[in-house]
Tab-separated table of C-alpha atoms in Angstrom:
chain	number	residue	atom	x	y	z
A	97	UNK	CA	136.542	-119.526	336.117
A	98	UNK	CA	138.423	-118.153	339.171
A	99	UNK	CA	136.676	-114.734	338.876
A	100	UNK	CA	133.051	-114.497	339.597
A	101	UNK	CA	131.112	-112.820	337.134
A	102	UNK	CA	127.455	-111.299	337.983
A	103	UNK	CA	124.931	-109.868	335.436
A	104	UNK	CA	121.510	-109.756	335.576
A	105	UNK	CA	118.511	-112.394	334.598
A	106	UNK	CA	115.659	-110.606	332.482
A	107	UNK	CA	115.089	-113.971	330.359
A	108	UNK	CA	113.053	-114.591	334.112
A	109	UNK	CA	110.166	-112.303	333.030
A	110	UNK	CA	110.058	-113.948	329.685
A	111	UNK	CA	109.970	-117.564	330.270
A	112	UNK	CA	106.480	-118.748	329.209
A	113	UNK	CA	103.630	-116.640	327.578
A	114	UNK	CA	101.574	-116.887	331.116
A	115	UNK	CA	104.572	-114.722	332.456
A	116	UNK	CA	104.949	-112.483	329.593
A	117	UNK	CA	101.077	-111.770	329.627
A	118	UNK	CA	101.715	-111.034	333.013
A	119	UNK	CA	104.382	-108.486	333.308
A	120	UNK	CA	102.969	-106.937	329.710
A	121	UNK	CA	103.168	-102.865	329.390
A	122	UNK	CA	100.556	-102.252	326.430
A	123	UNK	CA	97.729	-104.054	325.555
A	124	UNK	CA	95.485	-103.559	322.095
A	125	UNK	CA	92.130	-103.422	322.951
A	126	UNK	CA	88.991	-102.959	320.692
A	127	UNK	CA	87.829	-100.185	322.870
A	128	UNK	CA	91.023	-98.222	321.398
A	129	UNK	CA	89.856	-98.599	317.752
A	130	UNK	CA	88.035	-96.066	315.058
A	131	UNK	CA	87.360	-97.648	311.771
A	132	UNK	CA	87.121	-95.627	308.674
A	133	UNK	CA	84.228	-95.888	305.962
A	134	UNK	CA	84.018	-94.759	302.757
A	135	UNK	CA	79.859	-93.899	302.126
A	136	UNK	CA	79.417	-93.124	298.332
A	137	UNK	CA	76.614	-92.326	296.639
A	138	UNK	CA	74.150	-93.966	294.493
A	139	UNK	CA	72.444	-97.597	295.645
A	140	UNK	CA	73.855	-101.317	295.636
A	141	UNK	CA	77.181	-99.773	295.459
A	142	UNK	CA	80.216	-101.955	296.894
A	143	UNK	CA	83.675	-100.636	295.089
A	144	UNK	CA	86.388	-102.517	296.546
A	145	UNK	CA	89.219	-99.507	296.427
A	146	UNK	CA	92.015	-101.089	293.830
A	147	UNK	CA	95.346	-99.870	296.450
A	148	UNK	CA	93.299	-100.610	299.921
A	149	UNK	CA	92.527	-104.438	299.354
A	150	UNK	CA	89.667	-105.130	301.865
A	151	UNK	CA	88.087	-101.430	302.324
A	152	UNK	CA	85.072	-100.909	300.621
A	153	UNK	CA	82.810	-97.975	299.140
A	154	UNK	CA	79.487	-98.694	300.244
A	155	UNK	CA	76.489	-97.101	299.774
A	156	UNK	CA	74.050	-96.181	301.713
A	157	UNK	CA	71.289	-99.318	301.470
A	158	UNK	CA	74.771	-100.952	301.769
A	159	UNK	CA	75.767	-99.201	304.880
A	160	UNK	CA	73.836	-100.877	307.759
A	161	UNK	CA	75.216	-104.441	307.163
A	162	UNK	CA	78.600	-103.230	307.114
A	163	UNK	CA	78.526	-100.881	310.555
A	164	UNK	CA	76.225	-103.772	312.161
A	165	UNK	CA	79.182	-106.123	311.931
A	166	UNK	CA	81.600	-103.371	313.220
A	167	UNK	CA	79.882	-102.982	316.366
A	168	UNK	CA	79.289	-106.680	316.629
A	169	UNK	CA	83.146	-106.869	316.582
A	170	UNK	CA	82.943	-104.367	320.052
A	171	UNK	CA	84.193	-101.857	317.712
A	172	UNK	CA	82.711	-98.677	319.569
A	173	UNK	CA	83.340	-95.719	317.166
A	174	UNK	CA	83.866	-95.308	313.081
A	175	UNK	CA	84.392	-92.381	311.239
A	176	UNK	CA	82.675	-91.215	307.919
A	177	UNK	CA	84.309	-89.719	304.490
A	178	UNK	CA	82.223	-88.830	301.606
A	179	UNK	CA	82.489	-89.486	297.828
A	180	UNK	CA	80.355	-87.751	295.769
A	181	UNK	CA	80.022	-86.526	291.898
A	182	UNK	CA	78.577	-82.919	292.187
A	183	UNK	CA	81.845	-80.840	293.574
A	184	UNK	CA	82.461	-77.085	293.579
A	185	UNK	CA	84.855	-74.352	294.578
A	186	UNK	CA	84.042	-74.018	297.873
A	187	UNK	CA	82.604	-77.476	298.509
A	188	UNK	CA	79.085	-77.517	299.158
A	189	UNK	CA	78.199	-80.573	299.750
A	190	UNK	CA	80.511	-80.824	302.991
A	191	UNK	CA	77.953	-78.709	304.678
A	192	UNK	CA	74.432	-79.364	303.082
A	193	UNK	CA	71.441	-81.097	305.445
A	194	UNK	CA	71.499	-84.026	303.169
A	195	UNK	CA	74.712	-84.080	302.561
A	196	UNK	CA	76.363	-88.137	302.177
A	197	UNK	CA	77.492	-87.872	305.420
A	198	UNK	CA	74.957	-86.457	307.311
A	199	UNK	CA	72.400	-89.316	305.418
A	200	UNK	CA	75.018	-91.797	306.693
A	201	UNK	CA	75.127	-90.335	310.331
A	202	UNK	CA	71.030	-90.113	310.629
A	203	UNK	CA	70.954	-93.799	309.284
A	204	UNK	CA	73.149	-95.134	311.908
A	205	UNK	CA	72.221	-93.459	314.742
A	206	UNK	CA	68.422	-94.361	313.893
A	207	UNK	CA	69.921	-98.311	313.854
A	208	UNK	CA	72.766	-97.971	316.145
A	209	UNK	CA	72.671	-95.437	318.873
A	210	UNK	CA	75.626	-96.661	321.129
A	211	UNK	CA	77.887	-96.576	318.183
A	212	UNK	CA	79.807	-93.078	318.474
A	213	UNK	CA	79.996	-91.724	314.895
A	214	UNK	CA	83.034	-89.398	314.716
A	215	UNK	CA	82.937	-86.712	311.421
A	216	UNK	CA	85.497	-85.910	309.342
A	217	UNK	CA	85.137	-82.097	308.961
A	218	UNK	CA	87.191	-81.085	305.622
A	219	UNK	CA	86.220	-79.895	302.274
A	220	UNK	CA	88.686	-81.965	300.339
A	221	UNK	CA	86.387	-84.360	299.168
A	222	UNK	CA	83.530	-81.944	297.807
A	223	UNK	CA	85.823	-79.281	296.145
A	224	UNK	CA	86.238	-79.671	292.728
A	225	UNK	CA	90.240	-78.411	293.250
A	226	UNK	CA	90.510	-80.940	295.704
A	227	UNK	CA	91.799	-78.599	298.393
A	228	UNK	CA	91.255	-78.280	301.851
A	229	UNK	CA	89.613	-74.818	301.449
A	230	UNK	CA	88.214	-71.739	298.951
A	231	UNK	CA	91.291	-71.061	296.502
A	232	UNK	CA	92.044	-67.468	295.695
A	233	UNK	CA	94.586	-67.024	293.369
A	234	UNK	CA	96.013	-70.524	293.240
A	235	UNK	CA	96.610	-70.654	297.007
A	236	UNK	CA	93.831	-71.485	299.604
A	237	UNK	CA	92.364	-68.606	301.675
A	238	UNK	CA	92.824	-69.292	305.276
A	239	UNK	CA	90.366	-67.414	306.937
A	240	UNK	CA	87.562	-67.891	304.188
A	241	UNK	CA	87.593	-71.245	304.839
A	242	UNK	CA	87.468	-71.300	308.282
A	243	UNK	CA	83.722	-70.113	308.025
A	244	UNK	CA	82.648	-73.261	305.781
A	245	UNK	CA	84.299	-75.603	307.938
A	246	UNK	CA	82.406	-74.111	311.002
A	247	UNK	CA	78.942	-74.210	308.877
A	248	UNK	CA	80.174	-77.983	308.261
A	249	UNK	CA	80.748	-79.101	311.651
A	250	UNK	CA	77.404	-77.475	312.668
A	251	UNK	CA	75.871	-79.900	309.679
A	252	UNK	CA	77.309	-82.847	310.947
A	253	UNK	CA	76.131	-82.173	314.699
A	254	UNK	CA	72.533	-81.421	313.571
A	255	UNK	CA	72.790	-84.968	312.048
A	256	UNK	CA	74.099	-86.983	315.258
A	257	UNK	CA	77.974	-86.575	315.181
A	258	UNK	CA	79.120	-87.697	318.505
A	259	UNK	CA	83.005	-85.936	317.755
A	260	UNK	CA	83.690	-83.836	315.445
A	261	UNK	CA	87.238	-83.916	313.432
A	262	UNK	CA	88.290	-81.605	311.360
A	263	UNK	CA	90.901	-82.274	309.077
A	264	UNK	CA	91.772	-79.484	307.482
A	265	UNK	CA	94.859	-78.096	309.644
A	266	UNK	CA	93.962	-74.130	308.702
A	267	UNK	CA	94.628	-72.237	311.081
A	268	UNK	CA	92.384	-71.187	313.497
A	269	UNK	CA	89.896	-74.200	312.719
A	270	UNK	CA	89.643	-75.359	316.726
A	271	UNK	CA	88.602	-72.022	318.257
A	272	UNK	CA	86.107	-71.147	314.998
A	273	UNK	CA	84.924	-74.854	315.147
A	274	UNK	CA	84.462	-74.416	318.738
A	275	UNK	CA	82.358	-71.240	318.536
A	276	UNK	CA	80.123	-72.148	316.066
A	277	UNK	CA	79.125	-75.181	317.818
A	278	UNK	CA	78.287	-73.857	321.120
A	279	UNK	CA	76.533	-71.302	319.391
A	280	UNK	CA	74.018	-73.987	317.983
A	281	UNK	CA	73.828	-75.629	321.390
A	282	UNK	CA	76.228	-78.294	320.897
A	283	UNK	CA	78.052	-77.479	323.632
A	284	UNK	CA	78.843	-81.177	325.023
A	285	UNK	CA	80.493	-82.382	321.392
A	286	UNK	CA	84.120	-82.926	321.380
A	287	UNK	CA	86.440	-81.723	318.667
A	288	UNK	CA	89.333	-84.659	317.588
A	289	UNK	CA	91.680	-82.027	315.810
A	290	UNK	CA	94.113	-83.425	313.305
A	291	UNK	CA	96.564	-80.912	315.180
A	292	UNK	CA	99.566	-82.866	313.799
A	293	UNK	CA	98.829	-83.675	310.368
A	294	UNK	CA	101.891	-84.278	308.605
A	295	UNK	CA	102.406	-83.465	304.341
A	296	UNK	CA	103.197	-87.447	303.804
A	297	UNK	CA	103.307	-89.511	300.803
A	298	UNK	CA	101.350	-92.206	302.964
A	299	UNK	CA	98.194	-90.697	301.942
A	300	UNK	CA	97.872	-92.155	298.430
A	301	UNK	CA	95.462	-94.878	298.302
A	302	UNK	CA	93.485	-92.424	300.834
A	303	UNK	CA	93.051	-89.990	297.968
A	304	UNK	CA	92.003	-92.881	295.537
A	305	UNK	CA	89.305	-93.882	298.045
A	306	UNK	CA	87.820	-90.822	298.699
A	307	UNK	CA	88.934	-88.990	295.479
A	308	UNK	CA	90.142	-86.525	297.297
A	309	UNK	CA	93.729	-85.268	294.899
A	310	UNK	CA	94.726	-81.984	294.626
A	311	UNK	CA	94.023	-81.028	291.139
A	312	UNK	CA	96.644	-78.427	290.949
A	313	UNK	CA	99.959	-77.687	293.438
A	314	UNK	CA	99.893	-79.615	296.740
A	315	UNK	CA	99.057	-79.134	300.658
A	316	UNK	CA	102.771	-78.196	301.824
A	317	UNK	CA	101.462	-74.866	302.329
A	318	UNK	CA	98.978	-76.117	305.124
A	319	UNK	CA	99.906	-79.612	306.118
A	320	UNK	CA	103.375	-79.766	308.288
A	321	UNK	CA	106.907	-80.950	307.010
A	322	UNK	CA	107.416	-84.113	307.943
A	323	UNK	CA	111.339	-83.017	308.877
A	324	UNK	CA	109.881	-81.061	311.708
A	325	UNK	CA	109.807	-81.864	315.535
A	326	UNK	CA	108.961	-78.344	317.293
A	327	UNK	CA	106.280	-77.592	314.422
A	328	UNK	CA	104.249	-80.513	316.151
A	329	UNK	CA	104.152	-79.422	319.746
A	330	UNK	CA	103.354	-75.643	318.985
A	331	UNK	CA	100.651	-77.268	316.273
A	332	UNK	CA	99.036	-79.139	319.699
A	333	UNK	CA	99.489	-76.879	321.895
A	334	UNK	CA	97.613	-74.244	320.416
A	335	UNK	CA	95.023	-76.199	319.248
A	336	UNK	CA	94.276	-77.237	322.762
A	337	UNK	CA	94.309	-73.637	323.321
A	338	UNK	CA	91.470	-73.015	321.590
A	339	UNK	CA	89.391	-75.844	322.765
A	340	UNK	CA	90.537	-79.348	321.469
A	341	UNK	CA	89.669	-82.508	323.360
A	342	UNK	CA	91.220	-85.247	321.348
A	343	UNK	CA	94.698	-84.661	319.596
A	344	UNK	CA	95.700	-86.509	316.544
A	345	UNK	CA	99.067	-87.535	314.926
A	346	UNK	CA	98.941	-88.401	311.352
A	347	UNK	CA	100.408	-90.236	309.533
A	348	UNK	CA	101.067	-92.642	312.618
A	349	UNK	CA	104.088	-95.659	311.687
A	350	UNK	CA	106.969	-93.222	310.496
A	351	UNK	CA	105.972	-90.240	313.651
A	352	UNK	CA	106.172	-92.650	316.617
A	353	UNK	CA	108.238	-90.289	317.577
A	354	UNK	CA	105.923	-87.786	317.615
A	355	UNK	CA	103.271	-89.580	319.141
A	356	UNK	CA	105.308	-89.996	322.197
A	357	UNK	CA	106.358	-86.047	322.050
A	358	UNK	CA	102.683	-85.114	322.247
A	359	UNK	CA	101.781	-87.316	324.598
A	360	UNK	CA	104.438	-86.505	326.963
A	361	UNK	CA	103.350	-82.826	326.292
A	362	UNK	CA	99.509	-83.117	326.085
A	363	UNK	CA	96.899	-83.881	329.190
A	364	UNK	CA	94.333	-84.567	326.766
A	365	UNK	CA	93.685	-88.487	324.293
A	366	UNK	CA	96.106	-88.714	321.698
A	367	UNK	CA	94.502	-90.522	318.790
A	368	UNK	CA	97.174	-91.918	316.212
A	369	UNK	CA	95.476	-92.162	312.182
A	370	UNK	CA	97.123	-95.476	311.165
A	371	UNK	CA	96.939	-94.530	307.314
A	372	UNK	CA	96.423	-95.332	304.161
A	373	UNK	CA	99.535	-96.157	303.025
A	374	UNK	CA	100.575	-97.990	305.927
A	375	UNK	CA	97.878	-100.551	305.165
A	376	UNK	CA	98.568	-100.746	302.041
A	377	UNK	CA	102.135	-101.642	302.096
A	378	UNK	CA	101.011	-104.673	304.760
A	379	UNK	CA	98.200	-105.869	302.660
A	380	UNK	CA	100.554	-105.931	299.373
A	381	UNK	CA	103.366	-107.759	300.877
A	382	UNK	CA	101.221	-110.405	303.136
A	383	UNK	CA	99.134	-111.214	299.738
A	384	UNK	CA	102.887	-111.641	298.127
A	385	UNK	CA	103.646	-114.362	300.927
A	386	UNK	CA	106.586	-112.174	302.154
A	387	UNK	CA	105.228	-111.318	305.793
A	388	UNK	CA	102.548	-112.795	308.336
A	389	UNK	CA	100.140	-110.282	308.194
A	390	UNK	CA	98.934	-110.935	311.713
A	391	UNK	CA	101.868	-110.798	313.533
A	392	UNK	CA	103.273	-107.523	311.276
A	393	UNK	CA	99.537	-105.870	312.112
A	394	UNK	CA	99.457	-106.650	316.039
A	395	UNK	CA	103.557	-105.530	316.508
A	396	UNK	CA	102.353	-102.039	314.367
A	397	UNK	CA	99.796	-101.027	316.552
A	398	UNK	CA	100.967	-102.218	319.635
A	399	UNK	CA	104.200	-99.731	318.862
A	400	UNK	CA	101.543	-97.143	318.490
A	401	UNK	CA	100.162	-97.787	321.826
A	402	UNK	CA	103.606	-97.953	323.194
A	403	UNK	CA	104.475	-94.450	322.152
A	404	UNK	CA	101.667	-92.903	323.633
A	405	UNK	CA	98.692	-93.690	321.545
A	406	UNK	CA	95.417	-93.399	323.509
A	407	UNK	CA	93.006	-94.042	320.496
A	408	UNK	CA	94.468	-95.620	317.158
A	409	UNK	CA	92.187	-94.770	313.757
A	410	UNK	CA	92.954	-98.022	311.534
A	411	UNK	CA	91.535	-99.727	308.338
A	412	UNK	CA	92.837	-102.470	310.510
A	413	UNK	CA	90.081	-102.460	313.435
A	414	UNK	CA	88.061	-105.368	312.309
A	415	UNK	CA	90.995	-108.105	311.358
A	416	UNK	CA	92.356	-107.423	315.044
A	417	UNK	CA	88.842	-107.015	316.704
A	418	UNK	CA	88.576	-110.637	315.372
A	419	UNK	CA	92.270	-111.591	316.292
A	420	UNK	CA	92.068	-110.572	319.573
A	421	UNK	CA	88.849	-112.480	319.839
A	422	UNK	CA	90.673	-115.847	318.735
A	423	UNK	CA	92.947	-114.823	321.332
A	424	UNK	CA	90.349	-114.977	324.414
């Protein structure tokens, strides 16, 4: 050719793995995991959930064995939901002292001290309407609730919660939250709002796990539309306002967007919930041969990283705690 032509060489950085390890921008870590549990009552209870192949309900004497090999993993923190029998309208048994997850929080914090237990603070799971609050007249009442989530986040910090996370995405839930646990001395416990909590079809097999369904209408009212942008920033924003120290984005695989959004918006960890449905989809089609699980998991969460992700909740945490392991 007569004409030279220049363009530049970025196969260079990506010529063996030694030099792609080198020059790599995100790294998964186990340090960035939460693992969710599913603590139901009764004893010698281990209910593999039907849609979430791999995640258990345990019970309590079945607790231990299962957080002991968690934190043997490095896996540093795990959050708690309930399932229980006895519900009611306003959802009692979210805020009682021996409540299933306050039993579950004294137990491992007895065993495991180091292991930070973070609290899901909603009332989902112990009303019998399955909403995230006291219904009046077929719709929830904002402001009601906001007094039994408070009374519930006080319960869980009496019992060892090292971060509270409410869940509930009423309004107002941060600064009330925040009140009523300095007022009880507990002063020095973070709150992990789900700021951006998103109305998503991804939550099925959640709601099978934890029982957890709506029993009448849905939570469009409360939870955001997932065609909004704007609605997310204003969500985190004010929730930092009034006294939020962790900011979640849920769901986290279709809002990458959003992750990256907050986090270019926010000073404070952004926490992505890697949910239900997410795993379940990758579970389903690895055990049909049609992807490599490993590869799909690690490319999933590493995007979640990439678009800001400080902190990634995952039913995931213990396949790539061991992964990454094999790795080293």
């Amino acid at each position: 050719m007569t004409k030279e032509i220049t363009f530049k060489r970025h196969r260079r950085l990506r010529s063996s793995n030694a030099m792609r390890s080198l020059v790599r921008e995100n790294h998964l870590r186990t340090d960035d995991f939460i693992y969710p549990m599913f603590v139901i009552e009764g004893e010698k209870v281990k209910n593999e959930i039907p849609s979430m192949s791999g995640v258990y309900q345990l019970s309590l004497d079945l607790l231990l064995d299962e957080v002991r090999e968690v934190y043997a993993l490095g896996i540093k923190a795990i959050m708690f939901f309930g399932v229980i029998t006895a519900k009611d309208e306003i959802g009692t048994g979210a805020f009682i002292d021996d409540g299933i997850i306050q039993s579950a929080t004294r137990l491992v914090k007895e065993a495991l001290p180091d292991l930070l237990i973070v609290a899901d603070t909603c009332l989902c799971e112990y009303t019998s309407h399955g909403h995230c609050g006291v219904i009046h007249d077929h719709d929830v009442a904002n402001d009601e609730s906001l007094e039994i989530l408070a009374k519930t986040a006080v319960s869980q910090a009496k019992a060892g919660a090292d971060i509270i996370a409410p869940s509930n995405m009423m309004d107002g839930f941060v600064v009330y939250i925040r009140a009523a646990l300095d007022e009880a001395g507990f002063t020095n416990i973070p709150i992990m709002s789900y700021a951006v909590k998103y109305s998503s079809a991804f939550y099925g097999p959640f709601r099978d796990a934890a029982d957890s369904a709506p029993q009448f209408g849905d939570r469009k009212t409360y939870q955001m539309d997932p065609a909004n942008r704007l609605d997310a920033l204003r969500e985190a924003e004010s929730d930092i306002e009034e006294g939020a120290d962790f900011i979640m984005v849920k769901p986290a695989l279709s809002y990458l967007d959003i992750v990256r959004d907050v986090r270019n918006n926010c000073n404070v960890p952004v926490v992505a919930y890697n949910v239900s449905g997410e795993y379940s989809m990758v579970k389903a089609a690895a055990q049909n041969g049609w992807i490599d699980e490993r590869a799909i998991v690690m490319e999933m969460l590493t995007s979640m990283k990439r678009a800001g992700a400080d902190i990634i909740l995952t039913y995931f945490a213990k396949d790539v705690a061991k992964w990454l392991r094999e790795e080293q």
